[in-house]
Each structure stands twice: as C-alpha cells, then as structure tokens.
C-alpha cells in the first residue's frame, strides 16, 4: 500500500517513510516534509531532552545526512507519535498521522524495518 501526501507544501523536500517486512514486502508513505514538521510540533521533549526520532528531527541528523535512515527504535517512535499533541484541526494532517502510525505499527508487529528517506 502506498500513501501520498504531496499537496500543501509544494517546494519543500519530500520524505519517503517505508516499512520493510522481513519477507521483503514494503509499504510506503510519501509526503512533503511540512506535514511531518507539523506532526513533530506536537512532540514534547522528555525530562532529559529530545530523544529518538525527535532528536534527529530537531538536530537535522538521520535522514538529513544519509539517503536512507533506518529507525533503530520503531517502537519508541510509535509511542512518541501516538502521544504527539496535534493542535491544528487539519484533515490531511490527521490522515498523514494515521498512515504514519499504521506503518510504524506494522514495523513493530512483524519486526520489520522503518526507513526514512529525504529527497
């Protein structure tokens, strides 16, 4: 299954989120970086600061430095994004969040990889 969120932030870099299962099947989500940035605005730092995916997002590391970045902790990312407070009433943002959570749930469930690419 492929999701495509490429309206609303034209001109920004594109992100490809991919779940690769151990059997080789892949599901992906394609989005302008702006949708991801809006979702990440709702993630709060822990008592010790930014961790996991949020740390890479705020420091512009991970997918900003490598063509393909494999999330070392999809379970932690899933928990983080489930707890993100989305304060903007936007149907597309809600759909993007649900699609991203679905990919992460699949990666956690079957032990697959969760990959982010930026182009």
Short mmCIF file of N, CA and C in Angstrom, two decimals:
data_model
loop_
_atom_site.label_atom_id
_atom_site.label_comp_id
_atom_site.label_asym_id
_atom_site.label_seq_id
_atom_site.Cartn_x
_atom_site.Cartn_y
_atom_site.Cartn_z
N UNK A 1 0.85 -1.18 0.00
CA UNK A 1 0.00 0.00 0.00
C UNK A 1 0.90 1.24 0.00
N UNK A 2 0.53 2.22 -0.79
CA UNK A 2 1.29 3.47 -0.86
C UNK A 2 0.36 4.64 -0.57
N UNK A 3 0.78 5.51 0.32
CA UNK A 3 0.04 6.73 0.63
C UNK A 3 0.83 7.90 0.05
N UNK A 4 0.13 8.94 -0.33
CA UNK A 4 0.78 10.09 -0.96
C UNK A 4 0.21 11.39 -0.38
N UNK A 5 1.05 12.13 0.31
CA UNK A 5 0.66 13.42 0.89
C UNK A 5 1.57 14.50 0.30
N UNK A 6 1.35 14.81 -0.96
CA UNK A 6 2.23 15.75 -1.65
C UNK A 6 1.50 16.99 -2.13
N UNK A 7 0.54 17.44 -1.34
CA UNK A 7 -0.07 18.73 -1.60
C UNK A 7 0.01 19.55 -0.32
N UNK A 8 0.06 20.85 -0.47
CA UNK A 8 0.06 21.73 0.68
C UNK A 8 1.41 22.32 1.04
N UNK A 9 2.49 21.66 0.66
CA UNK A 9 3.82 22.17 0.99
C UNK A 9 4.73 22.08 -0.23
N UNK A 10 4.19 22.37 -1.39
CA UNK A 10 4.96 22.28 -2.62
C UNK A 10 6.24 23.09 -2.51
N UNK A 11 7.31 22.52 -3.02
CA UNK A 11 8.61 23.18 -2.97
C UNK A 11 9.48 22.74 -1.82
N UNK A 12 8.91 22.10 -0.81
CA UNK A 12 9.70 21.60 0.31
C UNK A 12 10.27 20.23 -0.06
N UNK A 13 11.29 19.80 0.69
CA UNK A 13 11.81 18.45 0.44
C UNK A 13 10.72 17.40 0.65
N UNK A 14 10.88 16.28 -0.04
CA UNK A 14 9.94 15.18 0.09
C UNK A 14 10.52 14.12 1.01
N UNK A 15 9.66 13.50 1.79
CA UNK A 15 10.06 12.41 2.66
C UNK A 15 9.35 11.14 2.21
N UNK A 16 10.06 10.04 2.26
CA UNK A 16 9.50 8.72 1.99
C UNK A 16 9.67 7.89 3.25
N UNK A 17 8.57 7.47 3.83
CA UNK A 17 8.57 6.61 5.01
C UNK A 17 8.23 5.21 4.51
N UNK A 18 9.06 4.24 4.83
CA UNK A 18 8.84 2.89 4.31
C UNK A 18 8.97 1.87 5.42
N UNK A 19 8.02 0.94 5.41
CA UNK A 19 8.10 -0.23 6.30
C UNK A 19 8.49 -1.41 5.43
N UNK A 20 9.59 -2.05 5.77
CA UNK A 20 10.04 -3.23 5.04
C UNK A 20 9.95 -4.43 5.97
N UNK A 21 9.06 -5.35 5.61
CA UNK A 21 8.88 -6.54 6.45
C UNK A 21 9.99 -7.54 6.19
N UNK A 22 10.19 -8.48 7.13
CA UNK A 22 11.23 -9.49 6.95
C UNK A 22 11.04 -10.34 5.69
N UNK A 23 9.80 -10.48 5.20
CA UNK A 23 9.57 -11.30 4.00
C UNK A 23 9.79 -10.51 2.70
N UNK A 24 10.21 -9.25 2.82
CA UNK A 24 10.53 -8.45 1.64
C UNK A 24 9.44 -7.52 1.17
N UNK A 25 8.23 -7.65 1.71
CA UNK A 25 7.13 -6.75 1.33
C UNK A 25 7.41 -5.35 1.87
N UNK A 26 6.92 -4.35 1.15
CA UNK A 26 7.14 -2.97 1.58
C UNK A 26 5.86 -2.16 1.44
N UNK A 27 5.65 -1.27 2.39
CA UNK A 27 4.57 -0.28 2.33
C UNK A 27 5.22 1.07 2.53
N UNK A 28 4.71 2.08 1.85
CA UNK A 28 5.35 3.38 1.97
C UNK A 28 4.35 4.51 2.03
N UNK A 29 4.85 5.62 2.51
CA UNK A 29 4.08 6.85 2.62
C UNK A 29 4.98 7.95 2.05
N UNK A 30 4.46 8.75 1.16
CA UNK A 30 5.22 9.81 0.50
C UNK A 30 4.59 11.13 0.94
N UNK A 31 5.40 12.05 1.47
CA UNK A 31 4.84 13.31 1.98
C UNK A 31 5.84 14.45 1.84
N UNK A 32 5.31 15.66 1.71
CA UNK A 32 6.16 16.84 1.83
C UNK A 32 6.63 16.91 3.27
N UNK A 33 7.83 17.40 3.47
CA UNK A 33 8.41 17.49 4.80
C UNK A 33 7.55 18.34 5.75
N UNK A 34 6.81 19.29 5.20
CA UNK A 34 5.96 20.15 6.03
C UNK A 34 4.93 19.39 6.84
N UNK A 35 4.35 18.32 6.27
CA UNK A 35 3.37 17.52 7.03
C UNK A 35 4.04 16.87 8.23
N UNK A 36 5.26 16.35 8.03
CA UNK A 36 5.99 15.73 9.12
C UNK A 36 6.38 16.77 10.17
N UNK A 37 6.82 17.94 9.73
CA UNK A 37 7.18 19.01 10.66
C UNK A 37 5.98 19.41 11.52
N UNK A 38 4.80 19.50 10.90
CA UNK A 38 3.60 19.86 11.67
C UNK A 38 3.29 18.80 12.72
N UNK A 39 3.46 17.54 12.38
CA UNK A 39 3.23 16.46 13.34
C UNK A 39 4.26 16.53 14.47
N UNK A 40 5.51 16.76 14.12
CA UNK A 40 6.57 16.80 15.13
C UNK A 40 6.44 18.00 16.07
N UNK A 41 5.73 19.05 15.66
CA UNK A 41 5.49 20.19 16.55
C UNK A 41 4.76 19.75 17.82
N UNK A 42 4.01 18.67 17.74
CA UNK A 42 3.23 18.19 18.88
C UNK A 42 3.98 17.24 19.79
N UNK A 43 5.23 16.94 19.48
CA UNK A 43 6.03 16.04 20.31
C UNK A 43 6.75 16.87 21.37
N UNK A 44 6.58 16.47 22.62
CA UNK A 44 7.21 17.17 23.74
C UNK A 44 8.52 16.47 24.11
N UNK A 45 9.54 17.22 24.52
CA UNK A 45 10.78 16.57 24.97
C UNK A 45 10.55 15.84 26.28
N UNK A 46 11.36 14.82 26.54
CA UNK A 46 11.31 14.12 27.81
C UNK A 46 12.00 14.98 28.87
N UNK A 47 12.02 14.51 30.10
CA UNK A 47 12.68 15.25 31.17
C UNK A 47 14.17 15.45 30.88
N UNK A 48 14.75 14.53 30.12
CA UNK A 48 16.18 14.64 29.80
C UNK A 48 16.43 15.29 28.44
N UNK A 49 15.37 15.74 27.77
CA UNK A 49 15.52 16.42 26.48
C UNK A 49 14.96 15.60 25.34
N UNK A 50 15.34 15.96 24.12
CA UNK A 50 14.86 15.25 22.94
C UNK A 50 15.51 13.88 22.86
N UNK A 51 14.73 12.89 22.45
CA UNK A 51 15.24 11.54 22.29
C UNK A 51 14.72 10.95 20.98
N UNK A 52 15.35 9.87 20.56
CA UNK A 52 14.86 9.10 19.41
C UNK A 52 14.65 9.93 18.16
N UNK A 53 13.54 9.67 17.51
CA UNK A 53 13.20 10.34 16.26
C UNK A 53 13.16 11.86 16.43
N UNK A 54 12.63 12.33 17.55
CA UNK A 54 12.54 13.78 17.79
C UNK A 54 13.92 14.42 17.86
N UNK A 55 14.89 13.73 18.43
CA UNK A 55 16.25 14.25 18.50
C UNK A 55 16.81 14.44 17.09
N UNK A 56 16.64 13.42 16.24
CA UNK A 56 17.13 13.53 14.86
C UNK A 56 16.40 14.65 14.10
N UNK A 57 15.11 14.79 14.36
CA UNK A 57 14.33 15.83 13.69
C UNK A 57 14.85 17.22 14.07
N UNK A 58 15.06 17.45 15.35
CA UNK A 58 15.46 18.77 15.82
C UNK A 58 16.92 19.10 15.51
N UNK A 59 17.77 18.09 15.41
CA UNK A 59 19.19 18.34 15.10
C UNK A 59 19.49 18.21 13.61
N UNK A 60 18.47 17.89 12.82
CA UNK A 60 18.65 17.69 11.37
C UNK A 60 19.72 16.65 11.08
N UNK A 61 19.65 15.52 11.79
CA UNK A 61 20.54 14.39 11.53
C UNK A 61 19.70 13.25 10.97
N UNK A 62 20.21 12.05 10.97
CA UNK A 62 19.44 10.91 10.46
C UNK A 62 19.19 11.03 8.98
N UNK A 63 17.94 11.17 8.59
CA UNK A 63 17.55 11.25 7.18
C UNK A 63 18.04 12.53 6.50
N UNK A 64 18.49 13.52 7.27
CA UNK A 64 19.07 14.73 6.69
C UNK A 64 20.50 14.48 6.22
N UNK A 65 21.15 13.48 6.80
CA UNK A 65 22.56 13.20 6.49
C UNK A 65 22.77 12.00 5.57
N UNK A 66 21.86 11.05 5.62
CA UNK A 66 22.01 9.82 4.83
C UNK A 66 20.83 9.68 3.88
N UNK A 67 21.08 9.08 2.74
CA UNK A 67 19.98 8.89 1.79
C UNK A 67 18.88 8.02 2.39
N UNK A 68 19.28 7.02 3.16
CA UNK A 68 18.30 6.12 3.78
C UNK A 68 18.66 5.96 5.24
N UNK A 69 17.73 6.33 6.12
CA UNK A 69 17.96 6.24 7.56
C UNK A 69 17.02 5.20 8.14
N UNK A 70 17.58 4.20 8.82
CA UNK A 70 16.78 3.15 9.44
C UNK A 70 16.57 3.53 10.90
N UNK A 71 15.32 3.64 11.31
CA UNK A 71 14.98 3.99 12.69
C UNK A 71 15.41 2.82 13.59
N UNK A 72 16.31 3.06 14.55
CA UNK A 72 16.76 1.97 15.42
C UNK A 72 15.72 1.56 16.46
N UNK A 73 14.68 2.37 16.65
CA UNK A 73 13.67 2.08 17.67
C UNK A 73 12.27 2.42 17.18
N UNK A 74 11.72 1.63 16.24
CA UNK A 74 10.37 1.94 15.74
C UNK A 74 9.31 1.92 16.84
N UNK A 75 9.50 1.07 17.86
CA UNK A 75 8.54 1.04 18.96
C UNK A 75 8.53 2.34 19.74
N UNK A 76 9.70 2.90 19.99
CA UNK A 76 9.79 4.18 20.68
C UNK A 76 9.20 5.30 19.84
N UNK A 77 9.44 5.25 18.54
CA UNK A 77 8.88 6.26 17.63
C UNK A 77 7.36 6.15 17.61
N UNK A 78 6.85 4.93 17.60
CA UNK A 78 5.40 4.73 17.61
C UNK A 78 4.78 5.35 18.87
N UNK A 79 5.36 5.08 20.02
CA UNK A 79 4.85 5.66 21.28
C UNK A 79 4.92 7.19 21.24
N UNK A 80 6.03 7.72 20.75
CA UNK A 80 6.23 9.17 20.69
C UNK A 80 5.16 9.82 19.82
N UNK A 81 4.91 9.26 18.64
CA UNK A 81 3.95 9.88 17.73
C UNK A 81 2.51 9.66 18.16
N UNK A 82 2.24 8.58 18.89
CA UNK A 82 0.89 8.39 19.45
C UNK A 82 0.59 9.48 20.47
N UNK A 83 1.61 9.89 21.21
CA UNK A 83 1.43 10.90 22.26
C UNK A 83 1.52 12.33 21.75
N UNK A 84 1.90 12.51 20.51
CA UNK A 84 2.04 13.86 19.96
C UNK A 84 0.70 14.59 20.02
N UNK A 85 0.74 15.81 20.47
CA UNK A 85 -0.48 16.63 20.53
C UNK A 85 -0.60 17.41 19.23
N UNK A 86 -1.60 17.05 18.47
CA UNK A 86 -1.85 17.75 17.21
C UNK A 86 -2.88 18.82 17.50
N UNK A 87 -2.46 20.08 17.42
CA UNK A 87 -3.34 21.18 17.80
C UNK A 87 -4.01 21.85 16.61
N UNK A 88 -3.60 21.50 15.41
CA UNK A 88 -4.19 22.11 14.21
C UNK A 88 -5.30 21.20 13.68
N UNK A 89 -6.51 21.72 13.55
CA UNK A 89 -7.60 20.90 13.02
C UNK A 89 -7.50 20.78 11.50
N UNK A 90 -6.73 19.83 11.04
CA UNK A 90 -6.49 19.66 9.62
C UNK A 90 -6.71 18.20 9.24
N UNK A 91 -7.65 17.94 8.34
CA UNK A 91 -7.97 16.57 7.95
C UNK A 91 -6.79 15.86 7.30
N UNK A 92 -6.02 16.58 6.50
CA UNK A 92 -4.88 15.95 5.83
C UNK A 92 -3.81 15.58 6.85
N UNK A 93 -3.56 16.45 7.82
CA UNK A 93 -2.59 16.14 8.87
C UNK A 93 -3.04 14.92 9.66
N UNK A 94 -4.33 14.84 9.98
CA UNK A 94 -4.85 13.68 10.71
C UNK A 94 -4.67 12.41 9.89
N UNK A 95 -4.95 12.47 8.61
CA UNK A 95 -4.78 11.30 7.74
C UNK A 95 -3.30 10.91 7.63
N UNK A 96 -2.42 11.91 7.53
CA UNK A 96 -0.98 11.64 7.48
C UNK A 96 -0.53 10.95 8.76
N UNK A 97 -0.97 11.46 9.89
CA UNK A 97 -0.60 10.86 11.18
C UNK A 97 -1.07 9.41 11.25
N UNK A 98 -2.30 9.15 10.88
CA UNK A 98 -2.83 7.79 10.93
C UNK A 98 -2.07 6.86 10.00
N UNK A 99 -1.73 7.32 8.81
CA UNK A 99 -0.97 6.49 7.87
C UNK A 99 0.43 6.20 8.41
N UNK A 100 1.06 7.20 9.01
CA UNK A 100 2.40 7.01 9.57
C UNK A 100 2.35 6.05 10.76
N UNK A 101 1.35 6.20 11.62
CA UNK A 101 1.19 5.29 12.76
C UNK A 101 0.96 3.86 12.27
N UNK A 102 0.19 3.71 11.22
CA UNK A 102 -0.08 2.38 10.67
C UNK A 102 1.21 1.71 10.18
N UNK A 103 2.06 2.46 9.49
CA UNK A 103 3.35 1.92 9.05
C UNK A 103 4.20 1.50 10.24
N UNK A 104 4.25 2.34 11.26
CA UNK A 104 5.04 2.02 12.44
C UNK A 104 4.49 0.82 13.18
N UNK A 105 3.17 0.72 13.30
CA UNK A 105 2.55 -0.44 13.96
C UNK A 105 2.93 -1.72 13.24
N UNK A 106 2.93 -1.70 11.91
CA UNK A 106 3.30 -2.88 11.14
C UNK A 106 4.78 -3.23 11.37
N UNK A 107 5.64 -2.23 11.41
CA UNK A 107 7.07 -2.48 11.63
C UNK A 107 7.30 -3.10 13.00
N UNK A 108 6.59 -2.61 14.01
CA UNK A 108 6.74 -3.15 15.36
C UNK A 108 6.16 -4.55 15.43
N UNK A 109 5.00 -4.75 14.83
CA UNK A 109 4.30 -6.03 14.89
C UNK A 109 5.11 -7.16 14.26
N UNK A 110 5.70 -6.91 13.09
CA UNK A 110 6.39 -8.01 12.41
C UNK A 110 7.91 -7.94 12.46
N UNK A 111 8.43 -7.01 13.24
CA UNK A 111 9.88 -6.93 13.38
C UNK A 111 10.58 -6.38 12.15
N UNK A 112 9.83 -5.70 11.31
CA UNK A 112 10.42 -5.14 10.09
C UNK A 112 11.16 -3.85 10.36
N UNK A 113 11.65 -3.25 9.29
CA UNK A 113 12.41 -2.01 9.40
C UNK A 113 11.52 -0.82 9.05
N UNK A 114 11.79 0.30 9.69
CA UNK A 114 11.11 1.56 9.39
C UNK A 114 12.19 2.51 8.90
N UNK A 115 12.05 2.94 7.64
CA UNK A 115 13.08 3.71 6.97
C UNK A 115 12.54 5.08 6.56
N UNK A 116 13.37 6.11 6.71
CA UNK A 116 13.02 7.46 6.24
C UNK A 116 14.06 7.88 5.21
N UNK A 117 13.58 8.39 4.08
CA UNK A 117 14.44 8.94 3.04
C UNK A 117 13.97 10.36 2.76
N UNK A 118 14.92 11.25 2.51
CA UNK A 118 14.62 12.65 2.21
C UNK A 118 15.18 12.99 0.84
N UNK A 119 14.33 13.57 -0.01
CA UNK A 119 14.78 13.93 -1.35
C UNK A 119 14.36 15.33 -1.69
#
